Coordinates of C-alpha atoms in Angstrom, one line a residue:
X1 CA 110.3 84.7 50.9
X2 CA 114.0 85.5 51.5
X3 CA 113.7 85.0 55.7
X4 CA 117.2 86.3 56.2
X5 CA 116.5 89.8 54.2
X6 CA 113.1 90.6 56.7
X7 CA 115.0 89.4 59.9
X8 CA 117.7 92.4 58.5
X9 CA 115.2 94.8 57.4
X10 CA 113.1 94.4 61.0
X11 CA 116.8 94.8 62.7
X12 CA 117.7 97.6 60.9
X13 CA 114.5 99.4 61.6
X14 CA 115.7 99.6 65.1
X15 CA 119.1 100.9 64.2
X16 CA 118.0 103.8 62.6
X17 CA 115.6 104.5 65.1
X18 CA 118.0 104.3 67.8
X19 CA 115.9 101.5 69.4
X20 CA 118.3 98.6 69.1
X21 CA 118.8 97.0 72.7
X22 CA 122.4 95.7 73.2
X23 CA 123.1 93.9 76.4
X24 CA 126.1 94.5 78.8
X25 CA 128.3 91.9 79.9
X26 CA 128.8 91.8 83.8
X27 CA 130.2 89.7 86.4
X28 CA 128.9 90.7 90.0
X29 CA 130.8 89.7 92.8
X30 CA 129.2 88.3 95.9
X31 CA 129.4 91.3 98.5
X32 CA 130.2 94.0 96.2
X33 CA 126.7 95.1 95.0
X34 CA 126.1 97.6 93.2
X35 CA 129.5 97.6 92.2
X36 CA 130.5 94.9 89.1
X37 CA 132.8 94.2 86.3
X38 CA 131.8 94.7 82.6
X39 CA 133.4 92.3 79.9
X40 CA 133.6 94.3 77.2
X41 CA 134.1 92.4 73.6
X42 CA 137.7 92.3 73.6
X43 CA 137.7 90.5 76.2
X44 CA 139.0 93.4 78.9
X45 CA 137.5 94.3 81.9
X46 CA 136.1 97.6 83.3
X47 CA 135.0 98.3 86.8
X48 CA 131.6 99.7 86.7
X49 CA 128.4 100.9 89.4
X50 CA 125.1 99.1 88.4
X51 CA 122.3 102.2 88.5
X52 CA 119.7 100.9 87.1
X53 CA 119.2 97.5 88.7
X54 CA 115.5 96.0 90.5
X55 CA 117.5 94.3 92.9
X56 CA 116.2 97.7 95.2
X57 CA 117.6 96.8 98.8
X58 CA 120.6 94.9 98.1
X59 CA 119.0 90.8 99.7
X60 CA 120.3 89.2 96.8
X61 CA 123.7 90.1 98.5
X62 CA 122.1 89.0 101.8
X63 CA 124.1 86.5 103.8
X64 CA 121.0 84.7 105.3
X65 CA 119.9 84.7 102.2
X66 CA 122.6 83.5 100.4
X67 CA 122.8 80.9 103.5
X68 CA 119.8 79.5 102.9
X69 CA 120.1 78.8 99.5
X70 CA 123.1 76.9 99.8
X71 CA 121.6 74.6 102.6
X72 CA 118.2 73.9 100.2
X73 CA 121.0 72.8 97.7
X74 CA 122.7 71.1 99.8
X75 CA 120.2 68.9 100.9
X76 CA 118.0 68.8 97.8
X77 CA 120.0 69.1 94.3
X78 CA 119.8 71.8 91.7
X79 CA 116.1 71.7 90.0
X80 CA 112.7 70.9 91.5
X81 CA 112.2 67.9 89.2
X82 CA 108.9 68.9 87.3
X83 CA 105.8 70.3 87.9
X84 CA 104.3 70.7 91.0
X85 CA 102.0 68.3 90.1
X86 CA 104.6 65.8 89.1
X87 CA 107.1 66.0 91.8
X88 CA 107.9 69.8 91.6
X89 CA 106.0 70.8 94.9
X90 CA 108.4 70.6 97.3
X91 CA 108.5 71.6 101.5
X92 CA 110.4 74.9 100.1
X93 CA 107.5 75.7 98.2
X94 CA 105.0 75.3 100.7
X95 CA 107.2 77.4 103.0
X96 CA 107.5 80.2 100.4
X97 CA 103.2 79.8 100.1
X98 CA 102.7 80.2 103.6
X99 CA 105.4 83.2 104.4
X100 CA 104.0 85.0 101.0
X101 CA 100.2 84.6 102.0
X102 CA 100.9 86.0 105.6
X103 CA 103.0 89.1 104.1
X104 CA 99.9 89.8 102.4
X105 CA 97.2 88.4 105.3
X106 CA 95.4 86.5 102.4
X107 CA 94.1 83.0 102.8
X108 CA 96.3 81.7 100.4
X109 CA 99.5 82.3 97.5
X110 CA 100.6 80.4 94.4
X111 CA 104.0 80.3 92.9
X112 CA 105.1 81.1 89.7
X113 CA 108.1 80.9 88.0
X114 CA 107.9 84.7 87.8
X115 CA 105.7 87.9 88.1
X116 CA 105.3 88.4 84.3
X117 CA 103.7 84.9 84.0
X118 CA 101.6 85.1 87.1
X119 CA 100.0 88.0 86.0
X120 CA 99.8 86.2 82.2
X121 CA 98.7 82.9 83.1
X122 CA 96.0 84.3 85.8
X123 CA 94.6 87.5 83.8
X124 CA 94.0 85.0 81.3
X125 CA 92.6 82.0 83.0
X126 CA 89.9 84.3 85.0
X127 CA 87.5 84.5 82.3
X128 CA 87.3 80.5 82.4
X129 CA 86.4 81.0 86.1
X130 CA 83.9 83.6 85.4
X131 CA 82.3 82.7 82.2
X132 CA 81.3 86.3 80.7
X133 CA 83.6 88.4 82.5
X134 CA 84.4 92.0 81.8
X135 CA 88.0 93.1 82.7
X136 CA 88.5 96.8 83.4
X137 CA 92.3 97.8 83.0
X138 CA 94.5 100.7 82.9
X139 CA 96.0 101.7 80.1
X140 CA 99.6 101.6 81.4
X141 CA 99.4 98.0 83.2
X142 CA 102.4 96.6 82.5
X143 CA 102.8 94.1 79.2
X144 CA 102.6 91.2 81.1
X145 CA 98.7 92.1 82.0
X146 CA 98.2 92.9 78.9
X147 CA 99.8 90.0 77.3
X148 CA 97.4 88.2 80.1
X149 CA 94.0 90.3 79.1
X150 CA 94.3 89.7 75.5
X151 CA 94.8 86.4 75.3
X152 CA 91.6 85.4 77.5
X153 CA 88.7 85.7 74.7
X154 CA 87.0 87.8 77.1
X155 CA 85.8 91.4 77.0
X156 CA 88.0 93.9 77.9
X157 CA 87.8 97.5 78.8
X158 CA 91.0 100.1 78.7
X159 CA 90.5 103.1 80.5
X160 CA 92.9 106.4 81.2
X161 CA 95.6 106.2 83.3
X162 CA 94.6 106.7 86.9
X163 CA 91.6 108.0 85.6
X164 CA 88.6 106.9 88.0
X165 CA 86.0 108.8 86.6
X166 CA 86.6 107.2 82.8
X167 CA 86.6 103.9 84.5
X168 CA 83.1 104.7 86.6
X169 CA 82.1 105.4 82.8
X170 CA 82.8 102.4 81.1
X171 CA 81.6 100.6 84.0
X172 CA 77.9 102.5 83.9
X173 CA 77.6 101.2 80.5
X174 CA 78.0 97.8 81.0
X175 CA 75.9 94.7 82.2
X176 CA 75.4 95.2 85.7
X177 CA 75.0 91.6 86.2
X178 CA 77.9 90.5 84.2
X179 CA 81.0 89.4 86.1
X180 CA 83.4 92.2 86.2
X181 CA 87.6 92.5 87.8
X182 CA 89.6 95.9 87.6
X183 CA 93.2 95.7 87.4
X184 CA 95.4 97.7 88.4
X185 CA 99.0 98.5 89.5
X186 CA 100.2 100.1 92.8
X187 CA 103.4 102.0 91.3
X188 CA 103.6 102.2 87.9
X189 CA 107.2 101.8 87.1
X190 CA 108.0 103.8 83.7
X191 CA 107.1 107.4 85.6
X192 CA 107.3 106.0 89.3
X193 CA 103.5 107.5 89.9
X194 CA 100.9 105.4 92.6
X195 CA 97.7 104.2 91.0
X196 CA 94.5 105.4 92.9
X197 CA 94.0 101.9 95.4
X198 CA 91.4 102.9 97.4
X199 CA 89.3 105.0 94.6
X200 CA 89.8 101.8 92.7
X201 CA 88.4 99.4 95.4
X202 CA 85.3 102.0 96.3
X203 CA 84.4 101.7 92.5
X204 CA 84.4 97.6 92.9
X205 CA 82.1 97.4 95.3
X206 CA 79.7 99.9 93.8
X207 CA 79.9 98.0 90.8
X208 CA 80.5 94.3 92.2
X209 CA 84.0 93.9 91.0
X210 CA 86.9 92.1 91.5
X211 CA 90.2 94.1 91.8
X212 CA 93.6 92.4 90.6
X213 CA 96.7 94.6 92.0
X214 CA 100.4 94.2 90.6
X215 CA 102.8 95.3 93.6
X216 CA 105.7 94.1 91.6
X217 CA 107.7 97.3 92.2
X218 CA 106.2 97.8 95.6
X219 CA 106.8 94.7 97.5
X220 CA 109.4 94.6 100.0
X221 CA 109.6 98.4 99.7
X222 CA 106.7 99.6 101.1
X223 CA 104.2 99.4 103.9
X224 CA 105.7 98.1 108.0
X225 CA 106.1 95.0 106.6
X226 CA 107.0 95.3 102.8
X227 CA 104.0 94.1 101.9
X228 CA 103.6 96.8 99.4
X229 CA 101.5 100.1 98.5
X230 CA 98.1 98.3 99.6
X231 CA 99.5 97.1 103.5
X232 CA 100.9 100.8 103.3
X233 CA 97.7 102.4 103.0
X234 CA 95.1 99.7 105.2
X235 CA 93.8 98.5 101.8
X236 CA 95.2 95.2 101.6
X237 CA 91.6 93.5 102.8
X238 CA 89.6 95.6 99.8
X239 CA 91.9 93.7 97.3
X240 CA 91.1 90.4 95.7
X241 CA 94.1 89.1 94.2
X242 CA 97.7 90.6 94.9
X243 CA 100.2 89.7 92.3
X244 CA 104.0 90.4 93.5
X245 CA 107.4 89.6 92.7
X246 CA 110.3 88.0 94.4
X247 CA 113.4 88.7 91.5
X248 CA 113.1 92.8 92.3
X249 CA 113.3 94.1 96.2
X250 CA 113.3 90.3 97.3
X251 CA 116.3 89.9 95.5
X252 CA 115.9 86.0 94.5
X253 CA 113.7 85.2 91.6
X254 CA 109.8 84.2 90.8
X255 CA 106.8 85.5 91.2
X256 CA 103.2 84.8 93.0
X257 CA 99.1 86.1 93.3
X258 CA 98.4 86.0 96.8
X259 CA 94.3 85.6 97.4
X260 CA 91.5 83.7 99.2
X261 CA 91.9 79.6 99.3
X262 CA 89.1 79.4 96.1
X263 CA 91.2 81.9 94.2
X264 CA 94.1 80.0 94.1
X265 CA 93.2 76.1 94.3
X266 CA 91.1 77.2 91.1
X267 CA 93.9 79.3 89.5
X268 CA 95.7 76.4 90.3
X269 CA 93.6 74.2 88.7
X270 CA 93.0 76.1 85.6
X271 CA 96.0 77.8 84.7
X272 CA 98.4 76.2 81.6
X273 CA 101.4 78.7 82.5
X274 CA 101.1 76.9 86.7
X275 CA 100.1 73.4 85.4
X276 CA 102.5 73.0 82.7
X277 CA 105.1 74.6 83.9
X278 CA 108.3 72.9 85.7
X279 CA 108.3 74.8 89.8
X280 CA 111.0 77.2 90.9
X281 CA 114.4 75.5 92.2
X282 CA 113.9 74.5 95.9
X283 CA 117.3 77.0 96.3
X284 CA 115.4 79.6 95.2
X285 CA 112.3 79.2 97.0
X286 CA 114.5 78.8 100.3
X287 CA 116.1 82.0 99.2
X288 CA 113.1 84.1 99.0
X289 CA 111.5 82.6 102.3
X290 CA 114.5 83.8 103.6
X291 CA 114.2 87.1 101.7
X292 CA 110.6 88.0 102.7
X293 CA 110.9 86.6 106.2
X294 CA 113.8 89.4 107.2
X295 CA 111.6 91.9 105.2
X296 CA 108.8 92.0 107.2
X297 CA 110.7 92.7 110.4
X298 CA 113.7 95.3 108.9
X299 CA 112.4 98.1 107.9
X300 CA 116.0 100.0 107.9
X301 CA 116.3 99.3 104.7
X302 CA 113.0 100.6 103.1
X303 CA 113.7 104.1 104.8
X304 CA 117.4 103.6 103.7
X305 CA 116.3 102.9 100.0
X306 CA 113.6 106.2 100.4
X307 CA 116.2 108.3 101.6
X308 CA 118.6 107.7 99.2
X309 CA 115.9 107.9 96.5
X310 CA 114.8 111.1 97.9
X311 CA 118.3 112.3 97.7
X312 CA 119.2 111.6 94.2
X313 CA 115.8 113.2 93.2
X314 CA 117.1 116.4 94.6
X315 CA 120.4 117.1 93.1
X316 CA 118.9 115.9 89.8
X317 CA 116.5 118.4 90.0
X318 CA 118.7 121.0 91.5
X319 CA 120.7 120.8 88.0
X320 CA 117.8 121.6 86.3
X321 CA 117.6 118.1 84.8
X322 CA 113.7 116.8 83.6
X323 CA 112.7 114.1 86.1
X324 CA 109.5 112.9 86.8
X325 CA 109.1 112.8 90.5
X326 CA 105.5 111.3 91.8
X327 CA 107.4 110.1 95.3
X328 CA 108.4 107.3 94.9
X329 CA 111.6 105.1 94.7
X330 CA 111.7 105.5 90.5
X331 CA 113.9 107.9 89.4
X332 CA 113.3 108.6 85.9
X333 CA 115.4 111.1 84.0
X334 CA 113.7 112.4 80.6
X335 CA 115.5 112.7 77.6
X336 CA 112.9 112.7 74.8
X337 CA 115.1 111.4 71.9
X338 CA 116.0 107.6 71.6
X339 CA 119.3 108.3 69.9
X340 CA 120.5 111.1 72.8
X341 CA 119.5 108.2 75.6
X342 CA 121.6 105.8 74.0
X343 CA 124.5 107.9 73.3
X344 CA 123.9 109.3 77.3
X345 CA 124.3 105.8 78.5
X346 CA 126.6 105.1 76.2
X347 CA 129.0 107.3 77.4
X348 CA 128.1 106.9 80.7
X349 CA 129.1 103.2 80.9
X350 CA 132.0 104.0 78.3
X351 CA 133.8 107.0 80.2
X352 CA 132.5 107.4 83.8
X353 CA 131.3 102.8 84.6
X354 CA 128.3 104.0 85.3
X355 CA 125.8 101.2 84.3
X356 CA 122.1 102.8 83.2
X357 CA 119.9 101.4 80.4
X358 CA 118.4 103.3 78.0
X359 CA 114.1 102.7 78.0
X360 CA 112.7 103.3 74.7
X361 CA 109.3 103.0 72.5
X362 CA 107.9 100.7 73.4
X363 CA 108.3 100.9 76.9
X364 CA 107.5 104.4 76.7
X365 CA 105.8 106.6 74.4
X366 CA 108.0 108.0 71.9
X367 CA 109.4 111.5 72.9
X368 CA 109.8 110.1 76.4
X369 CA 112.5 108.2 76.0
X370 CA 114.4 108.2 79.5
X371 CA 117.2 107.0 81.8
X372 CA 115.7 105.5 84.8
X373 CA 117.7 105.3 87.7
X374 CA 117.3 102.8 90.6
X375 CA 119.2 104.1 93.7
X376 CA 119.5 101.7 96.7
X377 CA 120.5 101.4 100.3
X378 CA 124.4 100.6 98.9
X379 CA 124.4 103.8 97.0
X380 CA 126.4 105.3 99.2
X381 CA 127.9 108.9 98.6
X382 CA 130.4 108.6 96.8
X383 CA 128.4 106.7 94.3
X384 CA 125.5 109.6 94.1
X385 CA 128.8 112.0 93.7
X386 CA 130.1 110.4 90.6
X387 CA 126.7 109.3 89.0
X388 CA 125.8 113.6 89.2
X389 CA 129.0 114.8 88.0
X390 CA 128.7 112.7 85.1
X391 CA 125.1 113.2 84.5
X392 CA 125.7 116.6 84.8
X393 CA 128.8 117.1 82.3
X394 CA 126.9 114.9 79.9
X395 CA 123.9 116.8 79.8
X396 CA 126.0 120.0 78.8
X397 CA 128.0 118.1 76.4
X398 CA 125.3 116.8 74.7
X399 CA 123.3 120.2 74.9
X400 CA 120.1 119.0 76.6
X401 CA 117.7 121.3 77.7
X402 CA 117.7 122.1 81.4
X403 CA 114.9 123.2 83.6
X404 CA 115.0 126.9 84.7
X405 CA 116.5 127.1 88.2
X406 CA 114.6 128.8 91.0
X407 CA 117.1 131.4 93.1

């Protein structure tokens, strides 16, 4: 086996099909959000606006924020030490717990060291809880459910996007005494569509289900107190467990499941990816406290971060370009061919600083390759003028289809 020649042959694979990911060199400066520096190779600098960032409403710009943080390392040092069950559980920790499990008005919330392994490490421990268990999930749930789902041993069930009917279906032909969970996201963050919550819940109880809800692009954002999609539309009590983020409109890092005391103390108790793992820097965990705690109480900058969203959506669309608009905050612009979307952001970095990645197979299906913006309270006018002029001299030069305009 020559190792060298198959790491080049899986590599080039992704050249030629326009898939290779290359990562972008930039400084941010405290303050200046969403406007950074790329290094470029040689070693020069270029001035460039970040569009296609999670950090949605700006807080990891945040004074308080940033305030807080520097007091926790101040008084505490730079790492958590371990575990939290060897040392790692600190009074930062505890705070986070209790601020994340009110946000969500759940019993209780459990830290990880970010959303992708809360869902991972929980999807996957749940069958030990529930020996037999039957796990219902959408077919567009994010990798880290998957990832979580598959690895469990237990029996799954995939079932059509959104589709409630297909999921009634494969849940008529199962056991109706085995232990069953549907999960689910609220915003589905490829195409920016809402998953059916309250359809979802109905169909638990008729069938004695869990539900399992990933708000990751939701929290924050939505809802009076950014609680997400659920707290948004009074359906926060129908769900079970409530996975969330605090690295996208929190603007720190981490991640969590907020649900009743049992749920977590056995999560807790169960989990390899919580027990093993070394806890979230008490900086950090003071950060997003800090983060969460304004949330709940600003909500200027949800309907700032709407508007703008809102606004983007419209000139877009008023060129003629193909986006997918559901309503919400995800601003995804289709271009269908992996090597035009790299070439598109490409030039857009290389000739205009505008800073958007190209998403690709597998993210999305192929032929739906895309550039998906992420507009935020700090995109201010000028920024939306540039980022359409480009977009819009691009699309000509690189003779994309546009949509027929209405008079």
């Amino acid at each position: 086996m020559n190792y060298d020649h198959q790491l080049d042959a899986a590599l080039n694979k992704l050249h030629e099909e326009g898939r290779y990911r290359t990562f972008i060199d930039i400084e941010r400066t405290r303050g200046q959000f969403p406007h950074a520096t790329r290094v470029r190779q040689d070693g020069s600098e270029q001035p460039v606006t970040v569009w296609c960032g999670n950090d949605y409403l700006g807080m990891g710009q945040h004074p308080d924020v940033l305030a807080a943080m520097h007091d926790a390392l101040d008084a505490t040092g730079a790492g958590s030490g371990g575990t939290r069950n060897i040392s790692g559980t600190t009074v930062y920790h505890k705070a986070l717990e209790a601020e994340i499990s009110d946000l969500h008005a759940k019993e209780s919330a459990l830290l990880f060291t970010s959303a992708y392994i809360a869902n991972d490490a929980t999807l996957s421990t749940l069958p030990k809880l529930f020996p037999g268990l039957i796990i219902y999930s959408d077919e567009l749930n994010h990798a880290s459910m998957i990832e979580g789902i598959r690895r469990n041993g237990g029996e799954k069930r995939i079932f059509k996007h959104n589709d409630v009917a297909h999921l009634r279906a494969l849940l008529e032909a199962d056991d109706p005494a085995a232990p069953k969970l549907i999960a689910f996201e609220s915003i589905y963050s490829m195409d920016g569509d809402f998953g059916p919550i309250e359809a979802l819940c109905d169909l638990a109880d008729e069938f004695n289900a869990l539900t399992y809800l990933d708000e990751v692009h939701a929290v924050g954002m939505y809802g009076p107190r950014g609680a997400g999609v659920a707290e948004r539309d009074g359906l926060m009590h129908r769900v079970d467990i409530i996975n969330g983020t605090l690295g996208k409109a929190y603007g720190v890092h981490g991640g969590y499941i907020a649900a009743s005391e049992k749920m977590c103390d056995a999560v807790r108790s169960y989990a390899p990816g919580f027990i093993f793992t070394t806890s979230l820097p008490p900086a950090v965990a003071a950060g997003a406290a800090t983060s969460i705690r304004i949330l709940k109480s600003d909500s200027t900058r949800r309907e700032q971060h709407q508007t703008q969203a809102a606004i983007l959506k419209l000139r877009l669309k008023g060129m003629g370009l193909p986006i997918i608009d559901h309503g919400s905050h995800i601003v995804p612009v289709i271009v269908g061919d992996p090597v035009h979307t790299k070439i598109l952001s490409d030039m857009l970095l290389d000739q205009f600083g505008i800073y958007v990645q190209p998403i690709n197979f597998p993210t999305v299906p192929r032929g739906t390759e895309r550039l998906r913006f992420t507009p935020s309270p700090v995109h201010g006018p000028r920024e939306m003028d540039a980022l359409v002029s480009a977009m819009d001299e691009l699309w000509s030069h690189c003779a994309l289809n546009r949509a027929e305009l209405s008079a």
